[in-house]
Amino acid sequence: MSDTPAPDTPDSGGPLEEFEDIVAAEGARDPDLAVIEAGSRTLRTQAGASREADLPGRPADPETDRALREVETELSKRWPETKLDPSVVRIRALMDVLGEPQRAYPAIHVTGTNGKTSTARMIETLLTAFELRTGRFSSPHVQSITERISLDGAPVPAERFVAAYEDVKPYVELVDAREDYRLSFFEVLTGMAYATFADAPVDVAIVEVGMGGTWDATNVIDGQVAVVTPIGLDHTERLGDTPEKIAVEKAGIIKADARVVLAQQPIDAASVILRRAVEENATVAREGLEFGVLAREMAVGGQLLTLRGLGGEYPELFLPLYGEHMAHNAAVALAAVEAFFGVGAAVGAGGEARTLDVDVVREAFAAVTSPGRLEVVRSSPTVLLDAAHNPPGAQAAAAAVTEAFGFSRLIGVVGASEGKDVRGLLEAFEPILTEVVITQNGSHRALDADRLAGVAVEVFGEERVVVEPRLDEALDAAIALAEEEHEYAGAGVLVTGSVITVGEARLLLGGSR
């Protein structure tokens, strides 16, 4: 891990010279060399039963369900997550009247465009394996709003979620009365999460940014570790139309003297983040330099990794998730946990860097789940769910499907949200999909199926596009198309395009406990 010098140290040319040296190193590096493949693929995963994942459904108790629905209704009357005022004034006011709960525990703050949720879940699982009490705040949810606030690796029960809302409600109303605009849906949830973590209490919070960084509601917390997953083009109307502009907002989570864990980035985005780190006297660990993926090979149900952490190597780590992008997420998560524990900042008594207990790390990675991320929810035919909603996410998912599954024919079910680059998403999936069933989810943000189909016809050709506006009928149509081949011919279905589409499909296909 490379410590950036304090500004204007006597023996250096100052922080800007240090910054330029780092940028030069980044620019000279071939990102493709960061992953060293250990031999060719020896196994293709076989379609099988899905792995049970920890997502809640509706509460079984009618009174609890009624109370949760009332909270959901009240929250829905506030500004949605798509309507933003780029300011932390209201959330700071809420933290003030709540007694600054976000300062009651250390935090790992996670931003980026893709991979935030999977990386945050891996960080959470690792910290839990080391017997720390964790709180995780993430968004959006797949099936239930209660997923957004987790304690000890599991979403809070509906009763606790309702109680958290009732606890903060008087303070929320107080802030609403003082400010020009009421607190938004996401701001209230952020307040609920921070108060819940303080009340638990947790040993560490893993906080996923909602959008951007600088003015995101979560950014009233000072993360000792700031994690930046890969940055790409998404929410361009809010964050900017280049990786560099988007990185300016993402870099806002880096606080003074923090430890920054940086996934591989476009060079212009990396430049922005590194400059911010120098300005804040933060310590930076970069994927491919201070840590990374040394080797990976396919295994039944996932992949076998060798990761280089900040303190040394971690061989033979089984990760029950598919795709090269998940291996990189795992490397970032491991480095973030090492940084939290101070690994890489000091050496042991013998002069050698220390690592975390590799057996605990192995146990943790083997237990990782990431619902809705290339999740198998049915077999015969195999049905995969993936929440890719932008071109970079779709490209990663398509590569992972090609690598991990030997489908002879793959039918897509795609439902997207308004404002997304649906052409880029469809173009990323076109090479791996035989046909595509266009649909829409039940959200008010859903892109009309006929409009999406118009783009799909341009990308796939009319003969490869089917339109079924109802998601249940779209799933039936896709499964029927897959079953046109013999049962053992290897056909499959991929449901994608939106977290909401995936969540609704998961419920329809019985993916919840």
XYZ file of C-alpha atoms in Angstrom:
513
model
C 0.000 0.000 0.000
C 1.523 3.308 -1.043
C 1.253 6.219 1.382
C 0.871 9.590 -0.316
C 3.165 12.189 1.272
C 1.896 15.157 3.192
C 1.780 18.342 1.117
C 5.125 20.092 0.553
C 7.388 17.614 2.339
C 11.043 18.747 2.224
C 12.306 15.793 0.195
C 9.655 15.802 -2.486
C 8.384 18.083 -5.159
C 5.039 18.343 -3.352
C 1.760 16.485 -3.809
C 1.299 17.439 -7.447
C 4.617 15.860 -8.449
C 3.635 12.715 -6.543
C 0.295 12.773 -8.320
C 1.868 13.052 -11.753
C 4.190 10.110 -10.989
C 1.218 7.954 -10.010
C -0.739 8.926 -13.115
C 2.256 8.065 -15.298
C 2.411 4.609 -13.707
C -1.308 4.117 -14.271
C -1.087 5.186 -17.903
C 1.816 2.843 -18.678
C 0.065 -0.177 -17.223
C -1.871 -2.551 -19.447
C -5.048 -3.345 -17.443
C -5.310 -6.742 -19.128
C -2.070 -7.814 -17.445
C -3.534 -7.340 -13.967
C -5.177 -10.763 -14.132
C -2.838 -13.692 -14.628
C -4.847 -16.660 -15.869
C -3.894 -20.003 -14.334
C -4.309 -22.357 -17.277
C -7.314 -22.819 -19.512
C -10.850 -23.522 -18.370
C -11.196 -27.127 -17.195
C -14.832 -27.194 -16.141
C -18.048 -25.674 -17.341
C -20.624 -25.229 -14.638
C -23.721 -27.326 -15.029
C -27.201 -25.888 -14.675
C -28.646 -26.879 -11.344
C -30.775 -25.820 -8.446
C -30.382 -22.280 -7.215
C -28.445 -21.450 -4.103
C -30.672 -20.135 -1.333
C -30.070 -16.436 -0.841
C -30.967 -14.197 2.041
C -33.749 -12.040 0.647
C -36.972 -11.568 2.596
C -40.475 -11.701 1.165
C -43.574 -10.083 2.632
C -44.008 -10.557 6.411
C -46.105 -13.591 7.286
C -47.843 -11.813 10.160
C -50.759 -9.714 8.789
C -50.293 -6.908 11.317
C -46.578 -6.623 10.588
C -47.283 -6.649 6.865
C -49.881 -3.906 7.303
C -47.467 -1.776 9.340
C -44.698 -2.234 6.760
C -47.048 -1.279 3.936
C -47.991 1.891 5.821
C -44.321 2.837 6.124
C -43.743 2.093 2.427
C -46.747 4.265 1.543
C -45.507 7.173 3.657
C -42.021 6.939 2.169
C -43.430 6.771 -1.361
C -45.023 10.206 -0.894
C -41.562 11.760 -0.651
C -39.222 12.625 -3.499
C -38.206 9.356 -5.172
C -34.604 8.349 -5.687
C -34.740 9.708 -9.240
C -35.579 13.250 -8.081
C -32.606 14.903 -6.435
C -31.511 18.200 -4.983
C -27.683 17.966 -4.990
C -27.204 18.985 -1.389
C -26.501 17.382 1.996
C -28.127 20.251 3.914
C -31.274 18.325 4.862
C -29.529 15.077 5.800
C -27.022 17.036 7.926
C -29.943 18.687 9.692
C -31.477 15.260 10.356
C -28.188 13.909 11.699
C -27.942 16.937 13.980
C -31.355 16.435 15.598
C -30.728 12.674 15.858
C -27.491 13.290 17.780
C -25.017 12.421 14.991
C -25.571 8.626 15.020
C -23.229 8.166 12.024
C -20.264 9.075 14.251
C -20.884 6.207 16.679
C -18.991 3.593 14.638
C -16.250 3.333 12.002
C -17.338 2.935 8.399
C -16.302 1.608 5.017
C -17.876 3.816 2.327
C -18.408 2.296 -1.140
C -18.999 4.196 -4.386
C -18.597 3.450 -8.098
C -20.818 2.691 -11.080
C -20.928 -1.107 -11.122
C -20.218 -3.756 -8.513
C -21.035 -1.687 -5.421
C -23.611 -4.044 -3.930
C -21.675 -7.250 -4.600
C -18.485 -5.704 -3.207
C -20.315 -4.381 -0.128
C -21.827 -7.820 0.511
C -18.369 -9.427 0.275
C -16.928 -6.854 2.688
C -19.789 -7.531 5.076
C -19.295 -11.313 4.909
C -15.546 -10.995 5.525
C -15.984 -8.696 8.532
C -18.689 -10.943 9.976
C -16.338 -13.931 9.635
C -13.841 -12.008 11.753
C -16.537 -11.749 14.457
C -17.352 -8.075 14.025
C -20.931 -6.890 14.293
C -21.763 -5.293 10.969
C -24.368 -2.941 9.591
C -24.815 -2.573 5.838
C -26.809 0.073 3.983
C -27.342 -0.604 0.279
C -29.621 0.290 -2.600
C -31.725 -0.410 -4.499
C -33.484 -3.434 -3.071
C -34.315 -6.556 -5.073
C -37.477 -7.816 -3.355
C -38.137 -6.015 -0.084
C -37.340 -2.516 1.155
C -36.026 -4.088 4.374
C -32.999 -5.386 2.423
C -31.558 -1.890 2.454
C -30.654 -2.054 6.151
C -28.783 -5.171 7.285
C -27.391 -6.204 10.657
C -24.997 -9.108 11.118
C -25.253 -10.030 7.449
C -29.045 -10.226 7.192
C -31.790 -7.707 6.382
C -33.435 -6.336 9.521
C -36.783 -7.985 10.312
C -39.834 -6.066 9.120
C -40.759 -5.272 12.726
C -37.394 -3.619 13.325
C -37.597 -1.698 10.055
C -41.007 -0.313 11.047
C -39.704 0.556 14.536
C -36.711 2.370 13.007
C -39.058 4.470 10.905
C -41.267 5.295 13.867
C -38.191 6.258 15.916
C -36.913 8.786 13.370
C -40.306 10.042 12.148
C -40.694 12.906 14.680
C -37.200 14.164 13.852
C -37.865 13.847 10.120
C -41.005 15.951 10.506
C -39.041 18.526 12.487
C -36.485 18.881 9.679
C -39.244 18.901 7.047
C -40.805 21.925 8.758
C -37.502 23.836 8.774
C -36.218 23.212 5.261
C -37.328 24.462 1.851
C -37.892 20.857 0.707
C -38.954 17.803 2.670
C -36.425 15.034 3.184
C -36.442 12.615 0.249
C -37.195 8.873 0.297
C -33.477 8.069 0.228
C -32.558 10.651 2.863
C -35.074 9.218 5.316
C -33.793 5.684 4.682
C -30.226 6.883 5.245
C -31.239 8.412 8.574
C -33.012 5.193 9.554
C -29.929 3.126 8.719
C -27.472 5.322 10.604
C -29.737 5.411 13.668
C -30.258 1.630 13.524
C -26.509 1.014 13.381
C -25.908 3.270 16.394
C -28.709 1.616 18.339
C -27.502 -1.948 17.633
C -24.611 -1.007 18.137
C -22.415 -2.177 15.273
C -18.639 -2.496 15.215
C -18.459 -1.259 11.620
C -20.873 0.028 8.977
C -20.574 -0.782 5.274
C -22.326 2.050 3.455
C -23.106 1.990 -0.249
C -23.550 5.332 -1.973
C -26.929 5.858 -3.607
C -25.721 8.037 -6.499
C -22.490 9.934 -7.025
C -20.688 10.708 -3.805
C -20.110 14.362 -2.937
C -23.748 15.286 -2.426
C -25.127 11.801 -1.816
C -27.104 11.538 1.425
C -24.739 8.877 2.746
C -21.807 11.293 2.571
C -22.413 12.733 6.036
C -20.426 9.733 7.251
C -16.620 9.815 7.405
C -15.419 6.483 6.090
C -12.051 5.406 7.401
C -11.904 3.328 4.230
C -13.234 4.676 0.916
C -13.833 2.092 -1.806
C -14.246 3.074 -5.457
C -15.517 0.275 -7.717
C -15.249 0.606 -11.531
C -16.604 3.884 -12.901
C -18.582 3.973 -16.136
C -21.302 6.025 -17.791
C -24.563 5.907 -15.862
C -26.852 8.620 -14.461
C -25.104 10.923 -16.921
C -27.829 13.560 -16.629
C -26.903 13.923 -12.937
C -23.220 13.059 -12.742
C -21.733 14.060 -16.087
C -21.192 12.531 -19.509
C -17.582 11.343 -19.151
C -15.864 9.027 -16.651
C -13.738 11.996 -15.567
C -16.768 14.134 -14.676
C -18.458 11.234 -12.902
C -15.253 10.522 -10.957
C -15.312 14.069 -9.570
C -18.575 13.255 -7.794
C -17.487 9.758 -6.743
C -14.226 11.057 -5.267
C -16.215 13.192 -2.847
C -16.413 10.310 -0.368
C -12.629 10.441 0.216
C -12.031 12.143 3.559
C -8.875 13.418 5.230
C -6.352 10.684 6.118
C -8.648 7.925 4.820
C -7.467 4.727 3.179
C -8.649 4.496 -0.429
C -9.143 1.166 -2.192
C -9.320 1.814 -5.916
C -10.583 -0.738 -8.445
C -9.212 -0.592 -11.980
C -10.507 2.562 -13.649
C -10.392 4.433 -16.943
C -7.243 6.546 -16.746
C -9.108 9.868 -16.701
C -11.297 8.671 -13.811
C -8.269 7.335 -11.925
C -6.514 10.681 -12.333
C -9.374 12.528 -10.656
C -9.551 10.090 -7.748
C -5.798 10.069 -7.185
C -5.703 13.858 -7.196
C -8.438 13.953 -4.552
C -6.507 11.398 -2.468
C -3.382 13.580 -2.581
C -5.404 16.641 -1.563
C -6.845 14.762 1.434
C -3.528 13.151 2.405
C -5.228 9.785 1.927
C -3.409 6.478 1.496
C -4.166 4.737 -1.803
C -4.179 1.065 -2.780
C -4.678 0.438 -6.506
C -5.913 -2.774 -8.077
C -3.237 -4.261 -10.289
C -0.449 -2.572 -8.310
C -0.886 -2.900 -4.529
C -3.484 -5.705 -4.762
C -5.328 -7.731 -7.385
C -6.351 -11.051 -8.892
C -3.338 -13.321 -9.418
C -5.158 -16.370 -10.765
C -8.629 -17.730 -11.258
C -10.135 -20.826 -12.771
C -13.658 -22.041 -13.246
C -15.114 -24.439 -10.710
C -18.519 -26.042 -10.354
C -20.799 -23.418 -8.838
C -18.352 -20.537 -9.092
C -14.617 -19.967 -9.401
C -11.355 -20.641 -7.565
C -9.199 -17.567 -6.936
C -5.755 -16.601 -5.807
C -5.802 -12.999 -4.647
C -2.938 -10.715 -3.783
C -3.893 -8.575 -0.845
C -2.129 -5.668 0.796
C -0.237 -8.024 3.080
C 0.417 -11.022 0.854
C -1.208 -13.818 -1.148
C -4.441 -15.657 -0.407
C -4.562 -18.893 -2.443
C -7.433 -21.317 -3.117
C -10.378 -19.061 -2.351
C -13.656 -20.488 -3.622
C -16.133 -17.804 -4.680
C -19.640 -19.119 -5.470
C -20.301 -16.350 -8.002
C -19.679 -16.241 -11.740
C -17.634 -13.894 -13.879
C -14.258 -12.196 -14.018
C -15.877 -9.011 -12.700
C -16.841 -10.846 -9.507
C -13.218 -11.948 -9.037
C -12.177 -8.299 -9.245
C -14.938 -7.344 -6.793
C -13.554 -9.971 -4.427
C -10.039 -8.501 -4.684
C -11.394 -5.031 -3.910
C -13.434 -6.325 -0.972
C -10.450 -8.165 0.503
C -8.228 -5.080 0.180
C -10.928 -2.948 1.838
C -11.106 -5.286 4.829
C -7.313 -5.437 5.057
C -7.202 -1.640 4.965
C -9.811 -1.487 7.731
C -7.681 -3.773 9.905
C -4.488 -1.860 9.073
C -2.917 -4.596 6.967
C -0.348 -3.123 4.602
C 0.344 -0.148 6.847
C 2.817 -1.991 9.036
C 4.938 -5.142 9.075
C 5.259 -7.797 11.722
C 8.073 -8.210 14.225
C 10.028 -10.308 11.739
C 9.927 -7.542 9.142
C 7.340 -9.314 6.948
C 3.933 -8.030 6.003
C 1.095 -9.812 7.775
C -2.030 -11.178 6.154
C -5.462 -11.896 7.525
C -6.140 -15.485 8.639
C -6.433 -17.230 5.275
C -8.740 -19.952 6.620
C -11.216 -17.330 7.832
C -10.981 -15.543 4.492
C -11.666 -18.831 2.647
C -14.653 -19.567 4.859
C -16.054 -16.092 4.282
C -15.723 -16.041 0.505
C -17.298 -19.495 0.250
C -20.368 -18.101 2.045
C -20.842 -15.021 -0.157
C -24.165 -14.528 -1.913
C -25.228 -11.787 -4.304
C -28.902 -12.211 -5.225
C -29.841 -11.141 -8.705
C -26.245 -11.210 -9.950
C -26.032 -14.153 -12.375
C -28.190 -16.076 -9.924
C -29.575 -19.450 -11.012
C -33.208 -19.674 -9.870
C -34.445 -22.617 -11.944
C -33.159 -25.574 -13.912
C -34.539 -27.442 -16.957
C -34.282 -24.962 -18.537
C -31.771 -22.961 -16.545
C -33.056 -19.487 -15.678
C -30.486 -16.838 -14.714
C -31.204 -13.461 -13.167
C -28.794 -10.555 -13.567
C -29.459 -6.958 -12.559
C -27.279 -5.382 -15.266
C -28.863 -2.056 -16.201
C -26.108 -0.244 -18.127
C -23.678 -1.216 -20.907
C -20.635 -1.930 -18.686
C -22.737 -4.168 -16.431
C -24.230 -5.933 -19.440
C -20.798 -6.495 -20.976
C -19.543 -8.051 -17.740
C -22.626 -10.256 -17.440
C -22.411 -11.389 -21.063
C -18.744 -12.328 -20.660
C -19.523 -14.244 -17.473
C -22.370 -16.200 -19.078
C -20.150 -17.126 -22.028
C -17.360 -18.246 -19.710
C -19.370 -20.138 -17.096
C -22.259 -21.717 -19.001
C -22.297 -23.893 -22.108
C -25.693 -22.796 -23.410
C -26.507 -23.949 -26.916
C -29.323 -21.403 -27.022
C -30.043 -18.503 -24.689
C -33.297 -16.525 -24.572
C -33.235 -13.055 -23.037
C -36.018 -11.407 -21.049
C -35.312 -7.671 -20.886
C -37.202 -4.970 -19.020
C -35.455 -1.631 -18.502
C -36.030 1.705 -16.785
C -36.514 5.136 -18.301
C -33.383 7.169 -18.888
C -31.004 4.230 -19.352
C -28.744 3.521 -22.330
C -30.903 0.631 -23.518
C -29.276 0.467 -26.928
C -25.869 -0.021 -25.367
C -27.298 -2.637 -22.988
C -29.000 -4.595 -25.797
C -25.899 -4.391 -27.997
C -23.828 -5.904 -25.185
C -26.187 -8.865 -24.885
C -26.899 -9.348 -28.610
C -23.961 -11.718 -29.320
C -25.038 -14.215 -26.635
C -28.834 -14.123 -27.044
C -30.572 -16.220 -29.675
C -33.840 -14.345 -29.187
C -35.055 -11.644 -26.799
C -38.438 -11.226 -25.126
C -39.084 -7.544 -24.415
C -41.201 -6.711 -21.383
C -41.628 -4.142 -18.630
C -41.732 -4.293 -14.845
C -44.385 -2.877 -12.545
C -42.470 0.261 -11.557
C -43.601 3.734 -12.588
C -40.036 4.124 -13.910
C -40.382 1.187 -16.314
C -39.597 1.878 -19.960
C -42.614 1.111 -22.136
C -42.232 -2.332 -23.724
C -43.138 -1.088 -27.214
C -40.506 1.661 -27.054
C -37.873 -0.797 -25.848
C -38.936 -3.260 -28.552
C -38.346 -0.602 -31.199
C -34.704 -0.360 -30.136
C -34.443 -4.156 -29.813
C -35.622 -4.661 -33.399
C -32.869 -2.310 -34.608
C -30.260 -4.272 -32.641
C -31.482 -7.875 -33.053
C -33.653 -7.788 -36.169
C -37.419 -8.244 -36.136
C -37.315 -12.047 -36.375
C -35.416 -12.349 -33.056
C -37.665 -10.068 -30.981
C -40.828 -11.047 -29.100
C -42.889 -8.507 -27.139
C -44.792 -9.496 -23.975
C -45.571 -6.404 -21.852
C -46.533 -8.488 -18.786
C -43.485 -9.906 -17.038
C -45.160 -13.185 -16.082
C -46.151 -13.793 -19.692
C -42.681 -12.797 -20.863
C -41.137 -15.401 -18.557
C -43.556 -18.049 -19.825
C -42.763 -17.144 -23.430
C -39.000 -17.277 -22.862
C -39.166 -20.633 -21.077
C -41.342 -22.009 -23.879
C -38.803 -20.852 -26.456
C -36.000 -22.476 -24.474
C -37.961 -25.715 -24.190
C -38.368 -25.954 -27.957
C -35.074 -27.809 -27.858
C -34.676 -31.172 -26.173
C -34.499 -31.033 -22.356
C -30.798 -31.872 -22.380
C -29.823 -29.621 -25.286
C -28.564 -26.851 -22.995
C -30.973 -23.986 -23.610
C -31.394 -21.266 -20.991
C -33.119 -17.994 -20.097
C -31.462 -14.768 -18.902
C -33.656 -12.151 -17.180
C -32.006 -8.736 -17.056
C -32.216 -4.989 -17.707
C -33.162 -3.659 -14.264
C -32.928 -4.523 -10.585
C -36.708 -4.105 -10.431
C -37.273 -6.532 -13.313
C -34.993 -9.067 -11.660
C -36.692 -8.664 -8.275
C -40.158 -9.150 -9.711
C -38.987 -12.160 -11.744
C -37.370 -13.643 -8.658
C -40.669 -13.483 -6.804
C -42.581 -14.956 -9.757
C -40.070 -17.804 -10.024
C -40.093 -18.523 -6.296
C -36.618 -17.196 -5.559
C -37.398 -15.977 -2.030
C -37.361 -17.945 1.170
